[in-house]
Short mmCIF file of C-alpha atoms in Angstrom, two decimals:
data_model
loop_
_atom_site.label_atom_id
_atom_site.label_comp_id
_atom_site.label_asym_id
_atom_site.label_seq_id
_atom_site.Cartn_x
_atom_site.Cartn_y
_atom_site.Cartn_z
CA UNK A 1 -91.07 87.68 94.78
CA UNK A 2 -94.99 88.49 93.57
CA UNK A 3 -95.45 84.94 93.78
CA UNK A 4 -95.06 85.85 97.67
CA UNK A 5 -97.98 88.57 97.10
CA UNK A 6 -99.75 86.38 95.55
CA UNK A 7 -100.02 83.86 98.36
CA UNK A 8 -100.72 87.07 100.96
CA UNK A 9 -103.54 88.66 98.79
CA UNK A 10 -105.64 84.58 98.39
CA UNK A 11 -104.97 84.41 102.49
CA UNK A 12 -106.43 87.81 103.00
CA UNK A 13 -109.46 85.84 100.76
CA UNK A 14 -109.49 83.05 102.71
CA UNK A 15 -109.43 85.51 105.79
CA UNK A 16 -112.74 86.47 103.95
CA UNK A 17 -114.48 83.45 103.71
CA UNK A 18 -113.47 81.55 106.00
CA UNK A 19 -113.22 84.07 109.62
CA UNK A 20 -113.96 80.63 111.99
CA UNK A 21 -110.53 78.68 112.38
CA UNK A 22 -108.07 79.69 114.24
CA UNK A 23 -105.34 78.59 112.56
CA UNK A 24 -105.35 80.60 109.70
CA UNK A 25 -105.54 83.73 111.07
CA UNK A 26 -102.61 82.67 113.09
CA UNK A 27 -101.02 81.47 110.42
CA UNK A 28 -101.86 84.27 108.52
CA UNK A 29 -99.98 87.25 111.20
CA UNK A 30 -96.72 85.68 110.83
CA UNK A 31 -97.12 84.75 106.92
CA UNK A 32 -97.44 88.57 106.62
CA UNK A 33 -95.73 90.01 109.84
CA UNK A 34 -92.49 88.12 108.37
CA UNK A 35 -92.98 89.44 104.47
CA UNK A 36 -94.10 92.95 106.33
CA UNK A 37 -90.07 92.92 107.57
CA UNK A 38 -88.55 91.69 105.01
CA UNK A 39 -89.69 94.29 102.38
CA UNK A 40 -88.22 96.70 105.61
CA UNK A 41 -85.33 96.09 104.31
CA UNK A 42 -85.24 97.99 101.84
CA UNK A 43 -86.17 101.32 103.63
CA UNK A 44 -83.02 100.63 105.76
CA UNK A 45 -80.86 99.71 103.61
CA UNK A 46 -80.77 104.01 102.93
CA UNK A 47 -82.53 104.76 106.67
CA UNK A 48 -79.78 103.73 108.04
CA UNK A 49 -80.54 105.67 111.62
CA UNK A 50 -84.20 104.53 112.52
CA UNK A 51 -85.02 104.03 116.40
CA UNK A 52 -87.02 100.50 116.33
CA UNK A 53 -89.96 102.22 117.13
CA UNK A 54 -89.76 103.86 113.15
CA UNK A 55 -88.31 100.46 112.30
CA UNK A 56 -92.32 98.81 114.13
CA UNK A 57 -94.54 102.01 112.26
CA UNK A 58 -92.32 101.28 108.90
CA UNK A 59 -93.55 97.46 109.49
CA UNK A 60 -96.81 97.73 110.09
CA UNK A 61 -97.84 99.69 107.51
CA UNK A 62 -97.55 96.34 104.46
CA UNK A 63 -100.63 94.80 106.99
CA UNK A 64 -102.21 97.97 106.98
CA UNK A 65 -102.65 98.94 104.18
CA UNK A 66 -103.39 95.19 102.39
CA UNK A 67 -106.35 95.14 105.18
CA UNK A 68 -107.73 98.99 104.74
CA UNK A 69 -106.55 98.74 100.30
CA UNK A 70 -108.95 95.47 100.07
CA UNK A 71 -112.22 98.02 101.56
CA UNK A 72 -111.66 101.47 99.84
CA UNK A 73 -109.04 101.31 96.60
CA UNK A 74 -106.57 104.10 97.92
CA UNK A 75 -103.34 101.74 96.25
CA UNK A 76 -104.37 99.48 92.15
CA UNK A 77 -104.14 96.50 93.42
CA UNK A 78 -101.38 95.60 91.16
CA UNK A 79 -99.74 98.23 92.84
CA UNK A 80 -99.95 97.15 96.40
CA UNK A 81 -97.06 94.04 95.91
CA UNK A 82 -95.04 97.27 95.22
CA UNK A 83 -96.22 99.63 98.40
CA UNK A 84 -92.75 100.05 100.57
CA UNK A 85 -91.01 101.13 96.72
CA UNK A 86 -93.10 102.95 94.69
CA UNK A 87 -95.35 104.66 97.79
CA UNK A 88 -93.24 104.36 100.80
CA UNK A 89 -89.48 105.62 99.80
CA UNK A 90 -90.55 107.51 97.46
CA UNK A 91 -92.28 109.70 99.60
CA UNK A 92 -88.87 109.18 101.91
CA UNK A 93 -87.59 110.51 98.43
CA UNK A 94 -88.30 113.77 99.74
CA UNK A 95 -86.07 113.06 102.99
CA UNK A 96 -83.26 112.91 100.64
CA UNK A 97 -83.42 116.70 99.69
CA UNK A 98 -84.64 118.02 102.81
CA UNK A 99 -84.17 116.99 107.16
CA UNK A 100 -86.99 119.76 108.35
CA UNK A 101 -85.44 120.70 112.01
CA UNK A 102 -88.46 120.04 114.86
CA UNK A 103 -91.51 122.02 114.75
CA UNK A 104 -91.57 122.16 111.09
CA UNK A 105 -95.46 122.36 109.85
CA UNK A 106 -96.38 120.94 106.85
CA UNK A 107 -99.58 120.87 104.58
CA UNK A 108 -99.77 117.08 102.80
CA UNK A 109 -101.92 118.16 100.32
CA UNK A 110 -103.84 115.10 98.23
CA UNK A 111 -102.72 112.70 100.42
CA UNK A 112 -104.92 109.74 99.54
CA UNK A 113 -104.21 106.46 101.40
CA UNK A 114 -101.46 109.46 102.54
CA UNK A 115 -98.48 109.51 100.54
CA UNK A 116 -96.11 111.22 101.12
CA UNK A 117 -96.90 112.74 104.85
CA UNK A 118 -97.25 109.47 106.86
CA UNK A 119 -93.77 107.38 106.14
CA UNK A 120 -92.42 112.18 106.49
CA UNK A 121 -94.83 111.96 109.26
CA UNK A 122 -92.61 108.40 110.88
CA UNK A 123 -89.37 109.51 109.44
CA UNK A 124 -89.95 112.54 111.33
CA UNK A 125 -91.18 112.32 115.50
CA UNK A 126 -90.70 115.85 116.21
CA UNK A 127 -92.42 118.24 112.57
CA UNK A 128 -96.31 117.97 112.57
CA UNK A 129 -97.86 116.97 109.54
CA UNK A 130 -101.33 118.09 108.76
CA UNK A 131 -102.96 115.05 105.57
CA UNK A 132 -105.20 117.00 103.45
CA UNK A 133 -107.77 114.83 100.29
CA UNK A 134 -111.39 116.04 98.40
CA UNK A 135 -112.11 112.19 99.23
CA UNK A 136 -113.58 111.50 102.14
CA UNK A 137 -112.97 107.38 102.51
CA UNK A 138 -109.32 108.36 101.61
CA UNK A 139 -108.79 110.80 104.40
CA UNK A 140 -110.68 107.36 106.70
CA UNK A 141 -107.95 105.87 105.19
CA UNK A 142 -104.98 107.57 106.20
CA UNK A 143 -106.49 107.83 109.03
CA UNK A 144 -107.32 104.82 110.41
CA UNK A 145 -103.57 103.44 109.44
CA UNK A 146 -102.22 106.39 111.05
CA UNK A 147 -103.85 105.52 114.63
CA UNK A 148 -102.51 102.00 114.18
CA UNK A 149 -99.70 103.24 114.37
CA UNK A 150 -99.49 104.99 116.90
CA UNK A 151 -98.37 108.26 115.49
CA UNK A 152 -99.25 111.66 116.95
CA UNK A 153 -97.87 114.23 114.41
CA UNK A 154 -100.66 114.24 112.15
CA UNK A 155 -103.66 115.68 111.83
CA UNK A 156 -106.39 115.21 108.90
CA UNK A 157 -109.14 116.86 107.01
CA UNK A 158 -111.52 116.03 104.38
CA UNK A 159 -111.57 119.21 102.44
CA UNK A 160 -110.14 120.90 98.58
CA UNK A 161 -106.74 122.24 98.69
CA UNK A 162 -109.28 125.60 98.53
CA UNK A 163 -111.42 125.47 101.75
CA UNK A 164 -107.50 124.80 103.97
CA UNK A 165 -107.35 127.77 105.38
CA UNK A 166 -103.87 126.88 108.17
CA UNK A 167 -100.65 128.31 107.27
CA UNK A 168 -97.30 126.07 106.99
CA UNK A 169 -93.37 126.44 106.51
CA UNK A 170 -94.48 123.56 103.19
CA UNK A 171 -97.00 121.90 101.52
CA UNK A 172 -95.72 118.71 99.92
CA UNK A 173 -97.66 116.84 97.35
CA UNK A 174 -97.11 113.14 94.94
CA UNK A 175 -98.62 114.94 91.14
CA UNK A 176 -102.19 116.37 92.41
CA UNK A 177 -102.28 118.59 89.75
CA UNK A 178 -99.63 121.38 87.19
CA UNK A 179 -97.40 122.39 89.92
CA UNK A 180 -97.63 126.12 88.23
CA UNK A 181 -101.75 125.57 89.43
CA UNK A 182 -100.70 123.85 93.00
CA UNK A 183 -98.76 126.66 93.30
CA UNK A 184 -101.78 128.65 92.57
CA UNK A 185 -103.74 127.07 95.33
CA UNK A 186 -101.16 126.26 98.65
CA UNK A 187 -100.09 130.60 98.44
CA UNK A 188 -101.46 131.73 101.15
CA UNK A 189 -100.97 128.42 103.72
CA UNK A 190 -97.29 129.60 103.62
CA UNK A 191 -95.57 131.78 106.49
CA UNK A 192 -93.56 133.57 106.09
CA UNK A 193 -91.48 133.22 108.82
CA UNK A 194 -89.07 130.90 107.87
CA UNK A 195 -87.79 127.47 110.58
CA UNK A 196 -85.41 125.60 107.63
CA UNK A 197 -82.35 125.58 105.34
CA UNK A 198 -84.06 126.70 103.18
CA UNK A 199 -86.80 129.47 102.52
CA UNK A 200 -90.53 128.18 102.96
CA UNK A 201 -92.31 127.12 100.07
CA UNK A 202 -93.86 123.70 97.81
CA UNK A 203 -92.02 120.31 97.66
CA UNK A 204 -93.60 118.27 95.24
CA UNK A 205 -92.78 114.52 93.81
CA UNK A 206 -92.94 114.32 90.42
CA UNK A 207 -92.16 111.81 87.36
CA UNK A 208 -90.93 112.20 83.58
CA UNK A 209 -90.69 115.13 81.49
CA UNK A 210 -91.11 118.12 83.94
CA UNK A 211 -90.01 120.76 81.25
CA UNK A 212 -93.80 122.12 80.13
CA UNK A 213 -94.82 122.38 83.34
CA UNK A 214 -92.14 123.96 84.70
CA UNK A 215 -91.27 126.44 82.45
CA UNK A 216 -94.29 129.61 84.50
CA UNK A 217 -91.77 128.63 87.24
CA UNK A 218 -88.32 128.10 85.72
CA UNK A 219 -85.36 130.38 87.40
CA UNK A 220 -87.12 129.73 91.16
CA UNK A 221 -87.53 125.84 90.76
CA UNK A 222 -85.10 123.12 91.73
CA UNK A 223 -84.19 119.44 91.43
CA UNK A 224 -83.14 116.66 93.16
CA UNK A 225 -83.06 113.75 91.38
CA UNK A 226 -83.87 110.59 93.67
CA UNK A 227 -82.72 107.94 91.11
CA UNK A 228 -79.14 109.87 92.46
CA UNK A 229 -80.32 108.60 95.74
CA UNK A 230 -82.23 105.36 95.49
CA UNK A 231 -80.66 102.64 92.80
CA UNK A 232 -83.87 100.87 92.55
CA UNK A 233 -85.80 101.38 88.20
CA UNK A 234 -87.96 102.63 89.55
CA UNK A 235 -86.90 105.99 89.84
CA UNK A 236 -84.26 106.73 87.21
CA UNK A 237 -87.22 109.34 86.80
CA UNK A 238 -88.56 109.98 89.70
CA UNK A 239 -87.63 113.92 91.65
CA UNK A 240 -88.10 116.17 93.83
CA UNK A 241 -89.22 119.63 92.68
CA UNK A 242 -89.04 122.35 94.82
CA UNK A 243 -90.20 126.04 94.28
CA UNK A 244 -89.94 129.02 96.63
CA UNK A 245 -92.87 131.03 98.06
CA UNK A 246 -92.42 134.25 99.58
#
């Protein structure tokens, strides 16, 4: 599989050098489309009720991130080959913990190139997502990817977490900072009005040993082990970590 991805990256390089060859873009497009649909099987294996539109949106992510990542580095070159497993499916792990009800409002803090916000926005089209990051170039990538696949339930802001004053039902994040530090920042953003099966709060994707990190909120914290949902080795130590904010 790595050989296949190396070929995709090589074709991208060739396109930049020889843009006047008509046959290369056509071959490249078909090749990448086949690859993205093949890897899409990783998503459909676990999420079996996707609409055709959702499948098309998920399938389009590889080509888009491959292109944007060649301009603005939001995913390491080594890890771009694992886009669907390490980034898309990992983001969707939150959906194994909670099914958001329609009209829920969620902020993705420290979204980077759009994770977990964009995959979740595809999966929950009736939920509103607000993607925030302090690095403008990353916000640009996330914005362009979302527009390219026709996401209508996302908004974006380039700012520091402390600057965002809007109210949300949940804040989601991928290990951008220690849990207690994140809680201090986002408490102001959590509304008291409830719409879901669990109280409003913070939902993080984290990995590794977390005992010391969660100690101050140990009795409030709920862990969801992603290894119980996904069989890939990557998820062996990955968790969804939830802390209610009341």
